[in-house]
């Protein structure tokens, strides 16, 4: 069996982004960060003063939005229509707003189409919350990456501090706890492991170890 589609789901700060990128690199696959797509919609909605529960406006915004990843000398860049928004979407505010609008059907419906289109070519690692459960239930291998809340909060805090965002560890921990809870209890595509996902706890593992565990499962699967 040749592996074409790999999904990696899990809560924020579990290390999904770095791990998924490295796994894709090692396999020569494309990597798609679907959280970035939700953040992109959030950025546009927020800049237009749209309330997170205004379904009609969200539907209109999505109708005019073209999202694409482009590979260049600076790595993968995300464009919303013509704007490069790669860095702008990485704030805590956008993360919280992305979580809020991700519960709305207009947004999920729009991004379901965008994601499935991106998956058509195969050989892709998709990272998100509902990749293995809703978007690609037929994926060849599914992973669910988790870690305890304190470890995840510390990782995210270090990331934000490196980008000079003014925040504290306690604030990051609280925001993360709320966001994970909201993502898990929403009616539409809640965050949860697919029944056939391989579950990995990264609390006491470093990035390279997680990548190795994932690659060894993939090697087993393609034997
Ligand atoms: O992975 P992230 O922190 O960049 O994601 C931001 C938000 O987007 C997250 O809180 C929930 C939402 N999201 C989602 O609902 N489904 C996905 N597949 C990816 C992200």
CSV table of C-alpha atoms and ligand atoms in Angstrom, one decimal:
chain,number,residue,atom,x,y,z
A,1,UNK,CA,0.0,0.0,0.0
A,2,UNK,CA,1.3,3.5,-0.9
A,3,UNK,CA,0.4,6.1,1.7
A,4,UNK,CA,-1.2,9.1,0.0
A,5,UNK,CA,-3.1,10.9,2.7
A,6,UNK,CA,-1.9,11.4,6.3
A,7,UNK,CA,-3.9,13.3,9.0
A,8,UNK,CA,-2.6,14.6,12.2
A,9,UNK,CA,-5.2,16.1,14.6
A,10,UNK,CA,-5.0,17.3,18.2
A,11,UNK,CA,-5.4,20.3,20.5
A,12,UNK,CA,-3.3,23.5,20.3
A,13,UNK,CA,0.3,23.4,21.4
A,14,UNK,CA,0.6,19.6,21.0
A,15,UNK,CA,3.4,20.1,18.5
A,16,UNK,CA,1.3,19.3,15.4
A,17,UNK,CA,2.6,22.0,13.2
A,18,UNK,CA,6.3,21.4,13.6
A,19,UNK,CA,5.9,17.6,13.6
A,20,UNK,CA,3.6,17.6,10.5
A,21,UNK,CA,6.0,19.8,8.6
A,22,UNK,CA,8.9,17.6,9.4
A,23,UNK,CA,7.0,14.4,8.6
A,24,UNK,CA,5.9,15.8,5.2
A,25,UNK,CA,9.5,16.9,4.5
A,26,UNK,CA,10.9,13.5,5.3
A,27,UNK,CA,8.3,11.8,3.0
A,28,UNK,CA,8.6,14.4,0.3
A,29,UNK,CA,4.9,15.2,0.8
A,30,UNK,CA,3.0,18.5,0.8
A,31,UNK,CA,2.0,19.8,4.2
A,32,UNK,CA,-1.2,21.6,4.9
A,33,UNK,CA,-1.8,23.5,8.1
A,34,UNK,CA,-5.6,23.8,8.2
A,35,UNK,CA,-5.6,25.9,11.4
A,36,UNK,CA,-4.0,28.6,9.2
A,37,UNK,CA,-7.0,28.5,6.9
A,38,UNK,CA,-9.4,29.1,9.9
A,39,UNK,CA,-7.1,31.8,11.1
A,40,UNK,CA,-7.2,33.4,7.6
A,41,UNK,CA,-11.0,33.6,7.6
A,42,UNK,CA,-10.8,35.0,11.2
A,43,UNK,CA,-8.3,37.7,10.1
A,44,UNK,CA,-10.5,38.8,7.2
A,45,UNK,CA,-13.7,38.7,9.3
A,46,UNK,CA,-12.1,40.6,12.1
A,47,UNK,CA,-10.7,43.3,9.8
A,48,UNK,CA,-14.2,43.8,8.4
A,49,UNK,CA,-15.7,44.1,11.8
A,50,UNK,CA,-17.8,40.9,11.4
A,51,UNK,CA,-19.2,39.4,14.6
A,52,UNK,CA,-18.1,35.8,15.1
A,53,UNK,CA,-21.8,34.6,15.0
A,54,UNK,CA,-22.9,36.6,12.0
A,55,UNK,CA,-23.5,33.6,9.7
A,56,UNK,CA,-24.8,35.7,6.8
A,57,UNK,CA,-21.7,37.9,6.8
A,58,UNK,CA,-19.3,35.0,7.3
A,59,UNK,CA,-20.9,33.3,4.3
A,60,UNK,CA,-20.4,36.4,2.2
A,61,UNK,CA,-16.8,36.8,3.3
A,62,UNK,CA,-16.1,33.2,2.5
A,63,UNK,CA,-17.7,33.6,-0.9
A,64,UNK,CA,-15.2,36.3,-1.8
A,65,UNK,CA,-12.2,34.7,-0.3
A,66,UNK,CA,-9.5,32.7,-2.3
A,67,UNK,CA,-7.0,31.0,0.0
A,68,UNK,CA,-3.8,29.4,-1.3
A,69,UNK,CA,-0.5,28.3,0.0
A,70,UNK,CA,2.5,29.1,-2.2
A,71,UNK,CA,6.0,27.7,-1.8
A,72,UNK,CA,8.8,30.3,-2.2
A,73,UNK,CA,12.3,31.1,-1.0
A,74,UNK,CA,10.8,31.9,2.5
A,75,UNK,CA,9.0,28.5,2.7
A,76,UNK,CA,5.3,28.1,2.5
A,77,UNK,CA,3.3,31.4,2.5
A,78,UNK,CA,-0.4,31.8,2.9
A,79,UNK,CA,-2.3,34.2,0.7
A,80,UNK,CA,-5.9,35.5,1.2
A,81,UNK,CA,-6.8,36.8,-2.2
A,82,UNK,CA,-3.7,38.9,-3.0
A,83,UNK,CA,-2.4,39.5,0.5
A,84,UNK,CA,0.4,37.5,2.1
A,85,UNK,CA,-1.0,36.9,5.6
A,86,UNK,CA,1.5,34.3,6.8
A,87,UNK,CA,2.6,36.3,9.8
A,88,UNK,CA,-0.5,38.3,10.5
A,89,UNK,CA,-2.6,35.2,11.5
A,90,UNK,CA,-0.2,34.1,14.3
A,91,UNK,CA,-1.5,36.2,17.2
A,92,UNK,CA,-3.4,35.0,20.2
A,93,UNK,CA,-6.3,37.3,19.3
A,94,UNK,CA,-6.7,35.7,15.8
A,95,UNK,CA,-6.4,32.2,17.4
A,96,UNK,CA,-9.3,32.9,19.7
A,97,UNK,CA,-11.4,34.4,16.9
A,98,UNK,CA,-10.5,31.5,14.6
A,99,UNK,CA,-11.8,29.1,17.3
A,100,UNK,CA,-15.1,31.1,17.5
A,101,UNK,CA,-15.8,31.3,13.8
A,102,UNK,CA,-14.7,27.6,13.4
A,103,UNK,CA,-18.0,26.7,15.1
A,104,UNK,CA,-20.1,28.3,12.3
A,105,UNK,CA,-21.4,26.1,9.5
A,106,UNK,CA,-20.7,28.7,6.8
A,107,UNK,CA,-17.0,28.7,7.6
A,108,UNK,CA,-16.7,24.9,8.0
A,109,UNK,CA,-18.6,24.3,4.8
A,110,UNK,CA,-16.4,26.7,2.8
A,111,UNK,CA,-13.1,25.3,4.3
A,112,UNK,CA,-14.3,21.7,3.8
A,113,UNK,CA,-14.3,22.3,0.1
A,114,UNK,CA,-10.9,24.2,0.2
A,115,UNK,CA,-9.3,21.4,2.1
A,116,UNK,CA,-10.7,18.5,0.0
A,117,UNK,CA,-9.5,20.3,-3.1
A,118,UNK,CA,-6.0,20.6,-1.6
A,119,UNK,CA,-6.1,16.8,-0.9
A,120,UNK,CA,-7.0,15.8,-4.4
A,121,UNK,CA,-3.4,15.5,-5.6
A,122,UNK,CA,-2.5,13.0,-2.8
A,123,UNK,CA,0.8,12.7,-0.9
A,124,UNK,CA,-0.3,15.3,1.7
A,125,UNK,CA,0.0,15.6,5.4
A,126,UNK,CA,-3.0,17.5,6.8
A,127,UNK,CA,-2.9,18.9,10.2
A,128,UNK,CA,-5.9,20.2,12.1
A,129,UNK,CA,-8.8,19.2,14.4
A,130,UNK,CA,-11.2,17.2,12.3
A,131,UNK,CA,-9.0,15.9,9.5
A,132,UNK,CA,-9.3,12.3,10.3
A,133,UNK,CA,-12.9,12.5,11.5
A,134,UNK,CA,-14.7,14.7,9.0
A,135,UNK,CA,-12.6,16.1,6.2
A,136,UNK,CA,-10.7,12.9,5.3
A,137,UNK,CA,-12.3,10.0,7.1
A,138,UNK,CA,-10.8,7.8,4.3
A,139,UNK,CA,-7.2,8.9,5.1
A,140,UNK,CA,-4.6,6.2,4.8
A,141,UNK,CA,-3.1,6.8,8.3
A,142,UNK,CA,-4.5,9.0,11.1
A,143,UNK,CA,-2.7,10.3,14.1
A,144,UNK,CA,-3.9,12.2,17.2
A,145,UNK,CA,-1.2,14.1,18.9
A,146,UNK,CA,-1.8,15.3,22.5
A,147,UNK,CA,0.2,16.5,25.5
A,148,UNK,CA,-0.7,17.8,29.0
A,149,UNK,CA,-2.1,21.3,29.3
A,150,UNK,CA,1.0,22.8,31.1
A,151,UNK,CA,3.4,21.4,28.6
A,152,UNK,CA,1.3,22.7,25.7
A,153,UNK,CA,0.9,26.2,27.3
A,154,UNK,CA,4.7,26.5,27.8
A,155,UNK,CA,5.4,25.6,24.2
A,156,UNK,CA,2.9,28.1,22.9
A,157,UNK,CA,4.1,30.8,25.3
A,158,UNK,CA,7.7,30.3,24.1
A,159,UNK,CA,6.5,30.7,20.5
A,160,UNK,CA,4.6,33.9,21.2
A,161,UNK,CA,7.4,35.3,23.3
A,162,UNK,CA,9.8,34.7,20.4
A,163,UNK,CA,7.5,36.8,18.2
A,164,UNK,CA,7.5,39.5,21.0
A,165,UNK,CA,3.8,39.2,21.7
A,166,UNK,CA,3.1,40.7,25.1
A,167,UNK,CA,1.5,38.0,27.2
A,168,UNK,CA,2.1,35.8,30.2
A,169,UNK,CA,2.3,32.0,30.7
A,170,UNK,CA,-0.8,32.1,32.9
A,171,UNK,CA,-2.8,34.1,30.2
A,172,UNK,CA,-1.7,31.6,27.4
A,173,UNK,CA,-2.6,28.7,29.6
A,174,UNK,CA,-6.1,30.1,30.3
A,175,UNK,CA,-6.7,31.0,26.6
A,176,UNK,CA,-5.6,27.6,25.5
A,177,UNK,CA,-7.8,25.8,28.0
A,178,UNK,CA,-10.8,27.8,26.9
A,179,UNK,CA,-10.0,27.3,23.2
A,180,UNK,CA,-9.6,23.6,23.5
A,181,UNK,CA,-12.8,23.3,25.5
A,182,UNK,CA,-14.7,25.4,22.9
A,183,UNK,CA,-13.2,23.3,20.1
A,184,UNK,CA,-14.1,20.1,21.8
A,185,UNK,CA,-17.7,20.9,22.8
A,186,UNK,CA,-18.9,22.6,19.6
A,187,UNK,CA,-21.6,20.7,17.6
A,188,UNK,CA,-19.9,20.8,14.2
A,189,UNK,CA,-16.8,18.7,13.8
A,190,UNK,CA,-15.6,18.9,17.4
A,191,UNK,CA,-12.0,18.1,18.3
A,192,UNK,CA,-11.8,14.4,19.1
A,193,UNK,CA,-9.6,11.5,17.9
A,194,UNK,CA,-10.9,9.4,15.0
A,195,UNK,CA,-11.8,5.9,16.2
A,196,UNK,CA,-9.0,4.5,14.0
A,197,UNK,CA,-6.4,7.2,14.9
A,198,UNK,CA,-3.0,6.3,16.4
A,199,UNK,CA,-2.8,8.3,19.6
A,200,UNK,CA,0.6,9.8,20.6
A,201,UNK,CA,1.2,11.7,23.9
A,202,UNK,CA,4.1,14.1,23.3
A,203,UNK,CA,4.3,15.4,26.9
A,204,UNK,CA,7.7,13.8,27.5
A,205,UNK,CA,8.9,13.4,23.9
A,206,UNK,CA,10.8,16.0,21.9
A,207,UNK,CA,9.9,16.9,18.3
A,208,UNK,CA,12.4,14.4,16.8
A,209,UNK,CA,11.1,11.6,18.9
A,210,UNK,CA,7.5,12.3,17.9
A,211,UNK,CA,8.5,12.5,14.2
A,212,UNK,CA,10.3,9.1,14.6
A,213,UNK,CA,7.3,7.5,16.2
A,214,UNK,CA,5.0,8.7,13.4
A,215,UNK,CA,7.4,7.7,10.6
A,216,UNK,CA,7.8,4.2,12.1
A,217,UNK,CA,4.0,3.8,12.1
A,218,UNK,CA,3.9,4.9,8.5
A,219,UNK,CA,6.8,2.5,7.6
A,220,UNK,CA,4.8,-0.3,9.3
A,221,UNK,CA,1.7,0.6,7.3
A,222,UNK,CA,3.4,0.6,3.9
A,223,UNK,CA,5.3,-2.6,4.4
B,1,LIG,O1,-4.3,25.0,14.9
B,1,LIG,P1,-4.6,26.5,15.2
B,1,LIG,O2,-4.3,26.8,16.6
B,1,LIG,O3,-3.9,27.4,14.2
B,1,LIG,O4,-6.2,26.6,14.9
B,1,LIG,C1,-6.9,27.7,15.1
B,1,LIG,C2,-8.4,27.4,15.4
B,1,LIG,O5,-9.0,26.9,14.1
B,1,LIG,C3,-8.7,26.3,16.4
B,1,LIG,O6,-8.9,26.8,17.7
B,1,LIG,C4,-9.9,25.6,15.9
B,1,LIG,C5,-9.9,25.9,14.4
B,1,LIG,N1,-9.6,24.7,13.6
B,1,LIG,C6,-10.7,23.9,13.3
B,1,LIG,O7,-11.8,24.0,13.9
B,1,LIG,N2,-10.5,22.8,12.5
B,1,LIG,C7,-9.3,22.6,12.0
B,1,LIG,N3,-9.1,21.5,11.2
B,1,LIG,C8,-8.2,23.4,12.2
B,1,LIG,C9,-8.4,24.5,13.1
